[in-house]
PDB file of C-alpha atoms in Angstrom:
ATOM      1  CA  MET D1302      27.236  76.380  23.708  1.00 47.00           C
ATOM      2  CA  LYS D1303      24.249  76.439  21.374  1.00 42.00           C
ATOM      3  CA  ARG D1304      26.571  77.004  18.433  1.00 47.00           C
ATOM      4  CA  ALA D1305      28.712  74.017  19.380  1.00 46.00           C
ATOM      5  CA  LEU D1306      25.635  71.784  19.606  1.00 42.00           C
ATOM      6  CA  ALA D1307      24.465  72.984  16.200  1.00 46.00           C
ATOM      7  CA  VAL D1308      27.850  72.173  14.646  1.00 44.00           C
ATOM      8  CA  LEU D1309      27.815  68.724  16.279  1.00 45.00           C
ATOM      9  CA  ALA D1310      24.293  68.026  14.971  1.00 49.00           C
ATOM     10  CA  LEU D1311      25.312  69.076  11.479  1.00 49.00           C
ATOM     11  CA  GLY D1312      28.292  66.721  11.594  1.00 50.00           C
ATOM     12  CA  VAL D1313      26.136  63.783  12.670  1.00 45.00           C
ATOM     13  CA  ALA D1314      23.666  64.517   9.851  1.00 48.00           C
ATOM     14  CA  LEU D1315      26.470  64.562   7.293  1.00 46.00           C
ATOM     15  CA  ILE D1316      27.752  61.182   8.524  1.00 47.00           C
ATOM     16  CA  VAL D1317      24.253  59.637   8.298  1.00 43.00           C
ATOM     17  CA  VAL D1318      23.789  60.909   4.742  1.00 42.00           C
ATOM     18  CA  ALA D1319      27.184  59.544   3.699  1.00 45.00           C
ATOM     19  CA  GLN D1320      26.391  56.102   5.153  1.00 47.00           C
ATOM     20  CA  ALA D1321      23.025  56.055   3.398  1.00 45.00           C
ATOM     21  CA  ARG D1322      24.657  56.830   0.080  1.00 45.00           C
ATOM     22  CA  GLY D1323      27.307  54.192   0.615  1.00 45.00           C
ATOM     23  CA  GLY D1324      24.646  51.573   1.396  1.00 41.00           C
ATOM     24  CA  SER D1325      22.647  52.323  -1.728  1.00 37.00           C
ATOM     25  CA  GLU D1326      25.774  52.079  -3.830  1.00 37.00           C
ATOM     26  CA  ARG D1327      26.604  48.662  -2.403  1.00 34.00           C
ATOM     27  CA  THR D1328      23.157  47.222  -3.097  1.00 32.00           C
ATOM     28  CA  SER D1329      22.578  48.712  -6.542  1.00 32.00           C
ATOM     29  CA  ALA D1330      23.207  46.510  -9.614  1.00 34.00           C
ATOM     30  CA  PRO D1331      26.408  47.261 -11.551  1.00 35.00           C
ATOM     31  CA  GLU D1332      26.079  48.570 -15.067  1.00 39.00           C
ATOM     32  CA  ALA D1333      26.316  45.922 -17.791  1.00 40.00           C
ATOM     33  CA  ALA D1334      29.672  46.021 -19.498  1.00 41.00           C
ATOM     34  CA  GLY D1335      29.284  44.547 -22.983  1.00 44.00           C
ATOM     35  CA  LYS D1336      27.818  41.080 -23.646  1.00 40.00           C
ATOM     36  CA  PRO D1337      27.372  38.629 -20.761  1.00 37.00           C
ATOM     37  CA  ASP D1338      30.064  36.007 -20.332  1.00 40.00           C
ATOM     38  CA  TRP D1339      28.008  32.799 -20.749  1.00 31.00           C
ATOM     39  CA  GLY D1340      31.157  30.724 -20.426  1.00 35.00           C
ATOM     40  CA  ALA D1341      31.280  31.688 -16.749  1.00 35.00           C
ATOM     41  CA  TRP D1342      28.421  29.264 -16.090  1.00 31.00           C
ATOM     42  CA  THR D1343      30.587  26.340 -17.194  1.00 31.00           C
ATOM     43  CA  ARG D1344      33.679  27.246 -15.205  1.00 36.00           C
ATOM     44  CA  PRO D1345      34.090  25.764 -11.721  1.00 34.00           C
ATOM     45  CA  LEU D1346      33.546  28.099  -8.806  1.00 31.00           C
ATOM     46  CA  ALA D1347      36.635  29.510  -7.152  1.00 34.00           C
ATOM     47  CA  PRO D1348      37.409  28.122  -3.678  1.00 36.00           C
ATOM     48  CA  GLY D1349      35.229  29.699  -1.043  1.00 38.00           C
ATOM     49  CA  VAL D1350      32.834  31.198  -3.606  1.00 36.00           C
ATOM     50  CA  GLY D1351      29.276  30.102  -4.185  1.00 35.00           C
ATOM     51  CA  PRO D1352      26.771  28.115  -2.161  1.00 34.00           C
ATOM     52  CA  ALA D1353      27.778  25.661   0.514  1.00 36.00           C
ATOM     53  CA  PRO D1354      28.223  22.092  -0.771  1.00 37.00           C
ATOM     54  CA  VAL D1355      25.051  19.976  -0.724  1.00 35.00           C
ATOM     55  CA  PRO D1356      25.183  17.103   1.773  1.00 35.00           C
ATOM     56  CA  ALA D1357      25.466  13.674   0.127  1.00 38.00           C
ATOM     57  CA  ALA D1358      22.140  12.583   1.595  1.00 38.00           C
ATOM     58  CA  VAL D1359      20.179  15.313  -0.178  1.00 34.00           C
ATOM     59  CA  PRO D1360      20.544  14.074  -3.788  1.00 36.00           C
ATOM     60  CA  ALA D1361      19.471  10.607  -2.692  1.00 35.00           C
ATOM     61  CA  ALA D1362      16.414  12.041  -0.981  1.00 35.00           C
ATOM     62  CA  ILE D1363      15.559  14.077  -4.070  1.00 30.00           C
ATOM     63  CA  SER D1364      15.996  10.990  -6.234  1.00 33.00           C
ATOM     64  CA  ARG D1365      13.619   9.006  -4.043  1.00 33.00           C
ATOM     65  CA  VAL D1366      10.991  11.716  -4.275  1.00 36.00           C
ATOM     66  CA  ALA D1367      11.370  11.954  -8.056  1.00 37.00           C
ATOM     67  CA  GLU D1368      10.921   8.224  -8.652  1.00 36.00           C
ATOM     68  CA  PRO D1369       7.408   7.383  -9.876  1.00 36.00           C
ATOM     69  CA  ALA D1370       5.362   5.265  -7.532  1.00 39.00           C
ATOM     70  CA  PRO D1371       4.830   1.717  -8.750  1.00 46.00           C
ATOM     71  CA  GLU D1372       1.587   1.306 -10.616  1.00 56.00           C
ATOM     72  CA  GLU D1373      -1.139  -0.160  -8.447  1.00 73.00           C
ATOM     73  CA  ILE D1374      -2.686  -3.416  -9.632  1.00 78.00           C
ATOM     74  CA  ASP D1375      -5.931  -5.164  -8.783  1.00 82.00           C
ATOM     75  CA  VAL D1376      -4.849  -8.005  -6.501  1.00 89.00           C
ATOM     76  CA  VAL D1377      -7.968 -10.039  -7.308  1.00 88.00           C
ATOM     77  CA  ASP D1378      -7.289  -9.814 -11.043  1.00 89.00           C
ATOM     78  CA  ALA D1379      -3.622 -10.650 -10.432  1.00 92.00           C
ATOM     79  CA  HIS D1380      -4.578 -13.729  -8.399  1.00 92.00           C
ATOM     80  CA  TRP D1381      -6.966 -15.143 -11.012  1.00 92.00           C
ATOM     81  CA  MET D1382      -4.584 -14.360 -13.850  1.00 94.00           C
ATOM     82  CA  ALA D1383      -1.801 -16.187 -12.001  1.00 95.00           C
ATOM     83  CA  LEU D1384      -4.060 -19.169 -11.319  1.00 95.00           C
ATOM     84  CA  THR D1385      -4.992 -19.459 -14.995  1.00 94.00           C
ATOM     85  CA  MET D1386      -1.385 -19.026 -16.118  1.00 96.00           C
ATOM     86  CA  TRP D1387      -0.321 -21.752 -13.728  1.00 97.00           C
ATOM     87  CA  GLY D1388      -3.138 -24.107 -14.715  1.00 95.00           C
ATOM     88  CA  GLU D1389      -2.682 -23.614 -18.447  1.00 94.00           C
ATOM     89  CA  GLY D1390       1.044 -23.051 -18.917  1.00 95.00           C
ATOM     90  CA  ARG D1391       3.125 -24.437 -16.085  1.00 95.00           C
ATOM     91  CA  GLY D1392       4.185 -27.374 -18.249  1.00 93.00           C
ATOM     92  CA  GLU D1393       6.051 -24.840 -20.406  1.00 93.00           C
ATOM     93  CA  GLY D1394       7.692 -23.152 -17.424  1.00 95.00           C
ATOM     94  CA  GLU D1395       7.969 -19.389 -17.010  1.00 96.00           C
ATOM     95  CA  ALA D1396       7.927 -18.661 -20.759  1.00 95.00           C
ATOM     96  CA  GLY D1397       4.694 -20.602 -21.245  1.00 95.00           C
ATOM     97  CA  MET D1398       2.984 -18.984 -18.266  1.00 97.00           C
ATOM     98  CA  ARG D1399       4.031 -15.488 -19.367  1.00 97.00           C
ATOM     99  CA  ALA D1400       2.592 -16.149 -22.830  1.00 96.00           C
ATOM    100  CA  VAL D1401      -0.727 -17.294 -21.370  1.00 96.00           C
ATOM    101  CA  GLY D1402      -0.773 -14.266 -19.104  1.00 96.00           C
ATOM    102  CA  HIS D1403      -0.358 -11.915 -22.041  1.00 96.00           C
ATOM    103  CA  VAL D1404      -3.188 -13.581 -23.950  1.00 94.00           C
ATOM    104  CA  ILE D1405      -5.398 -12.997 -20.904  1.00 93.00           C
ATOM    105  CA  HIS D1406      -4.238  -9.384 -20.733  1.00 93.00           C
ATOM    106  CA  ASN D1407      -4.754  -8.851 -24.479  1.00 94.00           C
ATOM    107  CA  ARG D1408      -8.293 -10.221 -24.231  1.00 91.00           C
ATOM    108  CA  TRP D1409      -9.062  -8.020 -21.264  1.00 89.00           C
ATOM    109  CA  GLN D1410      -7.724  -4.929 -23.055  1.00 89.00           C
ATOM    110  CA  ALA D1411      -9.759  -5.771 -26.155  1.00 87.00           C
ATOM    111  CA  LYS D1412     -12.884  -5.136 -24.020  1.00 81.00           C
ATOM    112  CA  ARG D1413     -14.664  -8.081 -25.634  1.00 77.00           C
ATOM    113  CA  HIS D1414     -14.119 -10.577 -22.858  1.00 74.00           C
ATOM    114  CA  GLY D1415     -15.398  -8.853 -19.729  1.00 75.00           C
ATOM    115  CA  ALA D1416     -14.600  -5.739 -17.755  1.00 76.00           C
ATOM    116  CA  PHE D1417     -12.207  -7.500 -15.376  1.00 77.00           C
ATOM    117  CA  VAL D1418      -9.559 -10.209 -15.697  1.00 81.00           C
ATOM    118  CA  THR D1419     -11.767 -12.420 -13.547  1.00 80.00           C
ATOM    119  CA  ASP D1420     -14.484 -12.143 -16.221  1.00 82.00           C
ATOM    120  CA  THR D1421     -11.966 -12.908 -18.962  1.00 85.00           C
ATOM    121  CA  VAL D1422     -10.622 -16.116 -17.457  1.00 84.00           C
ATOM    122  CA  SER D1423     -14.005 -17.401 -16.287  1.00 76.00           C
ATOM    123  CA  GLN D1424     -15.761 -17.295 -19.664  1.00 79.00           C
ATOM    124  CA  ALA D1425     -17.057 -20.750 -20.505  1.00 71.00           C
ATOM    125  CA  TRP D1426     -14.845 -22.914 -22.712  1.00 76.00           C
ATOM    126  CA  GLN D1427     -12.203 -20.214 -23.165  1.00 86.00           C
ATOM    127  CA  PHE D1428      -9.463 -21.594 -20.903  1.00 88.00           C
ATOM    128  CA  SER D1429      -9.652 -25.351 -20.683  1.00 88.00           C
ATOM    129  CA  ALA D1430      -8.048 -25.492 -17.252  1.00 91.00           C
ATOM    130  CA  TRP D1431     -11.319 -24.079 -15.865  1.00 90.00           C
ATOM    131  CA  ASN D1432     -13.554 -26.640 -17.602  1.00 89.00           C
ATOM    132  CA  GLN D1433     -15.535 -28.958 -15.363  1.00 89.00           C
ATOM    133  CA  GLY D1434     -13.704 -32.274 -15.075  1.00 90.00           C
ATOM    134  CA  ASP D1435     -10.284 -30.869 -16.013  1.00 92.00           C
ATOM    135  CA  PRO D1436      -7.748 -32.025 -13.400  1.00 93.00           C
ATOM    136  CA  ASN D1437      -6.098 -28.596 -13.506  1.00 93.00           C
ATOM    137  CA  ARG D1438      -9.297 -27.048 -12.180  1.00 92.00           C
ATOM    138  CA  THR D1439      -9.096 -29.079  -8.974  1.00 94.00           C
ATOM    139  CA  ALA D1440      -5.390 -28.271  -8.637  1.00 95.00           C
ATOM    140  CA  MET D1441      -6.036 -24.530  -9.086  1.00 94.00           C
ATOM    141  CA  LEU D1442      -8.835 -24.500  -6.521  1.00 93.00           C
ATOM    142  CA  ASN D1443      -6.470 -26.184  -4.047  1.00 94.00           C
ATOM    143  CA  ILE D1444      -3.437 -24.070  -4.842  1.00 95.00           C
ATOM    144  CA  ASP D1445      -2.749 -23.377  -1.146  1.00 93.00           C
ATOM    145  CA  ALA D1446      -2.201 -27.088  -0.543  1.00 95.00           C
ATOM    146  CA  LEU D1447       0.909 -27.231  -2.753  1.00 96.00           C
ATOM    147  CA  PRO D1448       3.912 -28.556  -0.796  1.00 96.00           C
ATOM    148  CA  PRO D1449       6.353 -25.691  -0.224  1.00 95.00           C
ATOM    149  CA  GLY D1450       9.505 -26.151  -2.259  1.00 95.00           C
ATOM    150  CA  SER D1451       7.888 -28.451  -4.814  1.00 96.00           C
ATOM    151  CA  ARG D1452       8.186 -27.677  -8.521  1.00 96.00           C
ATOM    152  CA  ASP D1453       4.511 -26.726  -8.763  1.00 96.00           C
ATOM    153  CA  HIS D1454       4.839 -24.439  -5.745  1.00 97.00           C
ATOM    154  CA  ARG D1455       7.866 -22.675  -7.230  1.00 97.00           C
ATOM    155  CA  LEU D1456       5.979 -22.224 -10.492  1.00 97.00           C
ATOM    156  CA  TRP D1457       3.007 -20.817  -8.574  1.00 97.00           C
ATOM    157  CA  LEU D1458       5.275 -18.194  -7.016  1.00 96.00           C
ATOM    158  CA  ASP D1459       6.620 -17.416 -10.495  1.00 97.00           C
ATOM    159  CA  ALA D1460       3.084 -17.118 -11.862  1.00 97.00           C
ATOM    160  CA  LYS D1461       2.133 -14.554  -9.193  1.00 95.00           C
ATOM    161  CA  ARG D1462       5.238 -12.498  -9.944  1.00 96.00           C
ATOM    162  CA  ILE D1463       4.647 -12.600 -13.705  1.00 96.00           C
ATOM    163  CA  ALA D1464       0.972 -11.646 -13.350  1.00 95.00           C
ATOM    164  CA  ALA D1465       1.961  -8.586 -11.313  1.00 94.00           C
ATOM    165  CA  GLU D1466       4.551  -7.627 -13.952  1.00 95.00           C
ATOM    166  CA  ILE D1467       2.015  -7.928 -16.787  1.00 95.00           C
ATOM    167  CA  LEU D1468      -0.690  -5.915 -15.035  1.00 93.00           C
ATOM    168  CA  ALA D1469       1.849  -3.230 -14.084  1.00 92.00           C
ATOM    169  CA  GLY D1470       3.016  -2.916 -17.712  1.00 92.00           C
ATOM    170  CA  ARG D1471       6.491  -4.269 -16.972  1.00 93.00           C
ATOM    171  CA  SER D1472       6.421  -7.339 -19.227  1.00 95.00           C
ATOM    172  CA  ALA D1473       6.997  -7.519 -22.992  1.00 95.00           C
ATOM    173  CA  ASP D1474       4.360  -9.523 -24.858  1.00 96.00           C
ATOM    174  CA  PRO D1475       6.056 -12.572 -26.433  1.00 95.00           C
ATOM    175  CA  THR D1476       2.866 -13.514 -28.303  1.00 95.00           C
ATOM    176  CA  GLY D1477       2.709 -10.453 -30.562  1.00 94.00           C
ATOM    177  CA  GLY D1478      -0.734  -9.422 -29.352  1.00 95.00           C
ATOM    178  CA  ALA D1479      -2.349 -12.868 -29.562  1.00 94.00           C
ATOM    179  CA  LEU D1480      -5.909 -13.398 -28.350  1.00 93.00           C
ATOM    180  CA  PHE D1481      -6.070 -17.178 -28.841  1.00 91.00           C
ATOM    181  CA  TYR D1482      -3.827 -20.227 -28.534  1.00 90.00           C
ATOM    182  CA  HIS D1483      -3.877 -23.988 -28.538  1.00 91.00           C
ATOM    183  CA  THR D1484      -1.374 -26.806 -28.272  1.00 90.00           C
ATOM    184  CA  ALA D1485       0.441 -27.751 -31.445  1.00 90.00           C
ATOM    185  CA  GLY D1486      -0.879 -31.301 -31.281  1.00 88.00           C
ATOM    186  CA  VAL D1487      -4.516 -30.324 -31.990  1.00 89.00           C
ATOM    187  CA  GLN D1488      -6.316 -28.372 -34.701  1.00 87.00           C
ATOM    188  CA  PRO D1489      -9.610 -26.916 -33.507  1.00 90.00           C
ATOM    189  CA  SER D1490     -12.071 -25.648 -36.089  1.00 92.00           C
ATOM    190  CA  TRP D1491     -11.558 -22.012 -35.086  1.00 90.00           C
ATOM    191  CA  SER D1492      -7.861 -22.041 -36.146  1.00 92.00           C
ATOM    192  CA  ARG D1493      -8.127 -23.867 -39.490  1.00 91.00           C
ATOM    193  CA  GLY D1494      -6.545 -21.729 -42.178  1.00 91.00           C
ATOM    194  CA  VAL D1495      -5.433 -19.079 -39.650  1.00 93.00           C
ATOM    195  CA  VAL D1496      -1.711 -18.375 -39.561  1.00 93.00           C
ATOM    196  CA  PRO D1497      -0.236 -18.345 -36.045  1.00 93.00           C
ATOM    197  CA  VAL D1498       1.743 -15.273 -35.035  1.00 94.00           C
ATOM    198  CA  ALA D1499       4.002 -17.107 -32.589  1.00 94.00           C
ATOM    199  CA  GLN D1500       4.906 -20.508 -31.229  1.00 93.00           C
ATOM    200  CA  ILE D1501       6.131 -20.763 -27.671  1.00 93.00           C
ATOM    201  CA  GLY D1502       6.952 -24.253 -26.538  1.00 90.00           C
ATOM    202  CA  GLU D1503       4.107 -26.519 -27.579  1.00 90.00           C
ATOM    203  CA  HIS D1504       1.570 -23.696 -27.959  1.00 92.00           C
ATOM    204  CA  LEU D1505       0.579 -21.833 -31.141  1.00 94.00           C
ATOM    205  CA  PHE D1506      -0.704 -18.266 -30.752  1.00 94.00           C
ATOM    206  CA  PHE D1507      -3.166 -16.405 -32.979  1.00 93.00           C
ATOM    207  CA  ARG D1508      -4.450 -12.833 -33.264  1.00 92.00           C
ATOM    208  CA  ALA D1509      -7.673 -13.936 -34.974  1.00 89.00           C
ATOM    209  CA  SER D1510      -9.945 -16.953 -35.243  1.00 85.00           C
ATOM    210  CA  ARG D1511     -12.384 -18.240 -37.850  1.00 78.00           C
TER     211      ARG D1511
END
């Protein structure tokens, strides 16, 4: 009886050893046979081989995560830029307002006209629409009273959109980096002999002044 049990135990031990060897063989890496076949990476996977297909919703979710967040803008600066654009350039439509907006932005970036857009537009005698007695000043200070649907109201909505685009860096500068402008019908002393860099509508734009 004891001998039979010993034989049985020996048999079980041999089976365990064989299974252990088989498992290690299955999990060990195969030997490299020559150079790797890099072309295999470009061939489509055979049916039933490879990872499960990715659900259609996943790429869209990844794309949404990868998109950069829109640049934040100072809403106070945007408001006062839009007001000045509207007061100074609405007679020239969207193109005129965008040009005025870029002059404001260029001045602000030059760091010579205040730390904020509000400082830039409020400097005395820099934007005539803000001068005391200018009818545009009264209109700008009462911008909320514009009749909805009127031309001026539509242009005000355009001005707010354009100001946000400029401050977010999503608007090309049509003035070529201008810091000054005036209507073509006048010739102030500061622009005499200075060559304008652009003309948009009835406004001439300059990078420098006398």
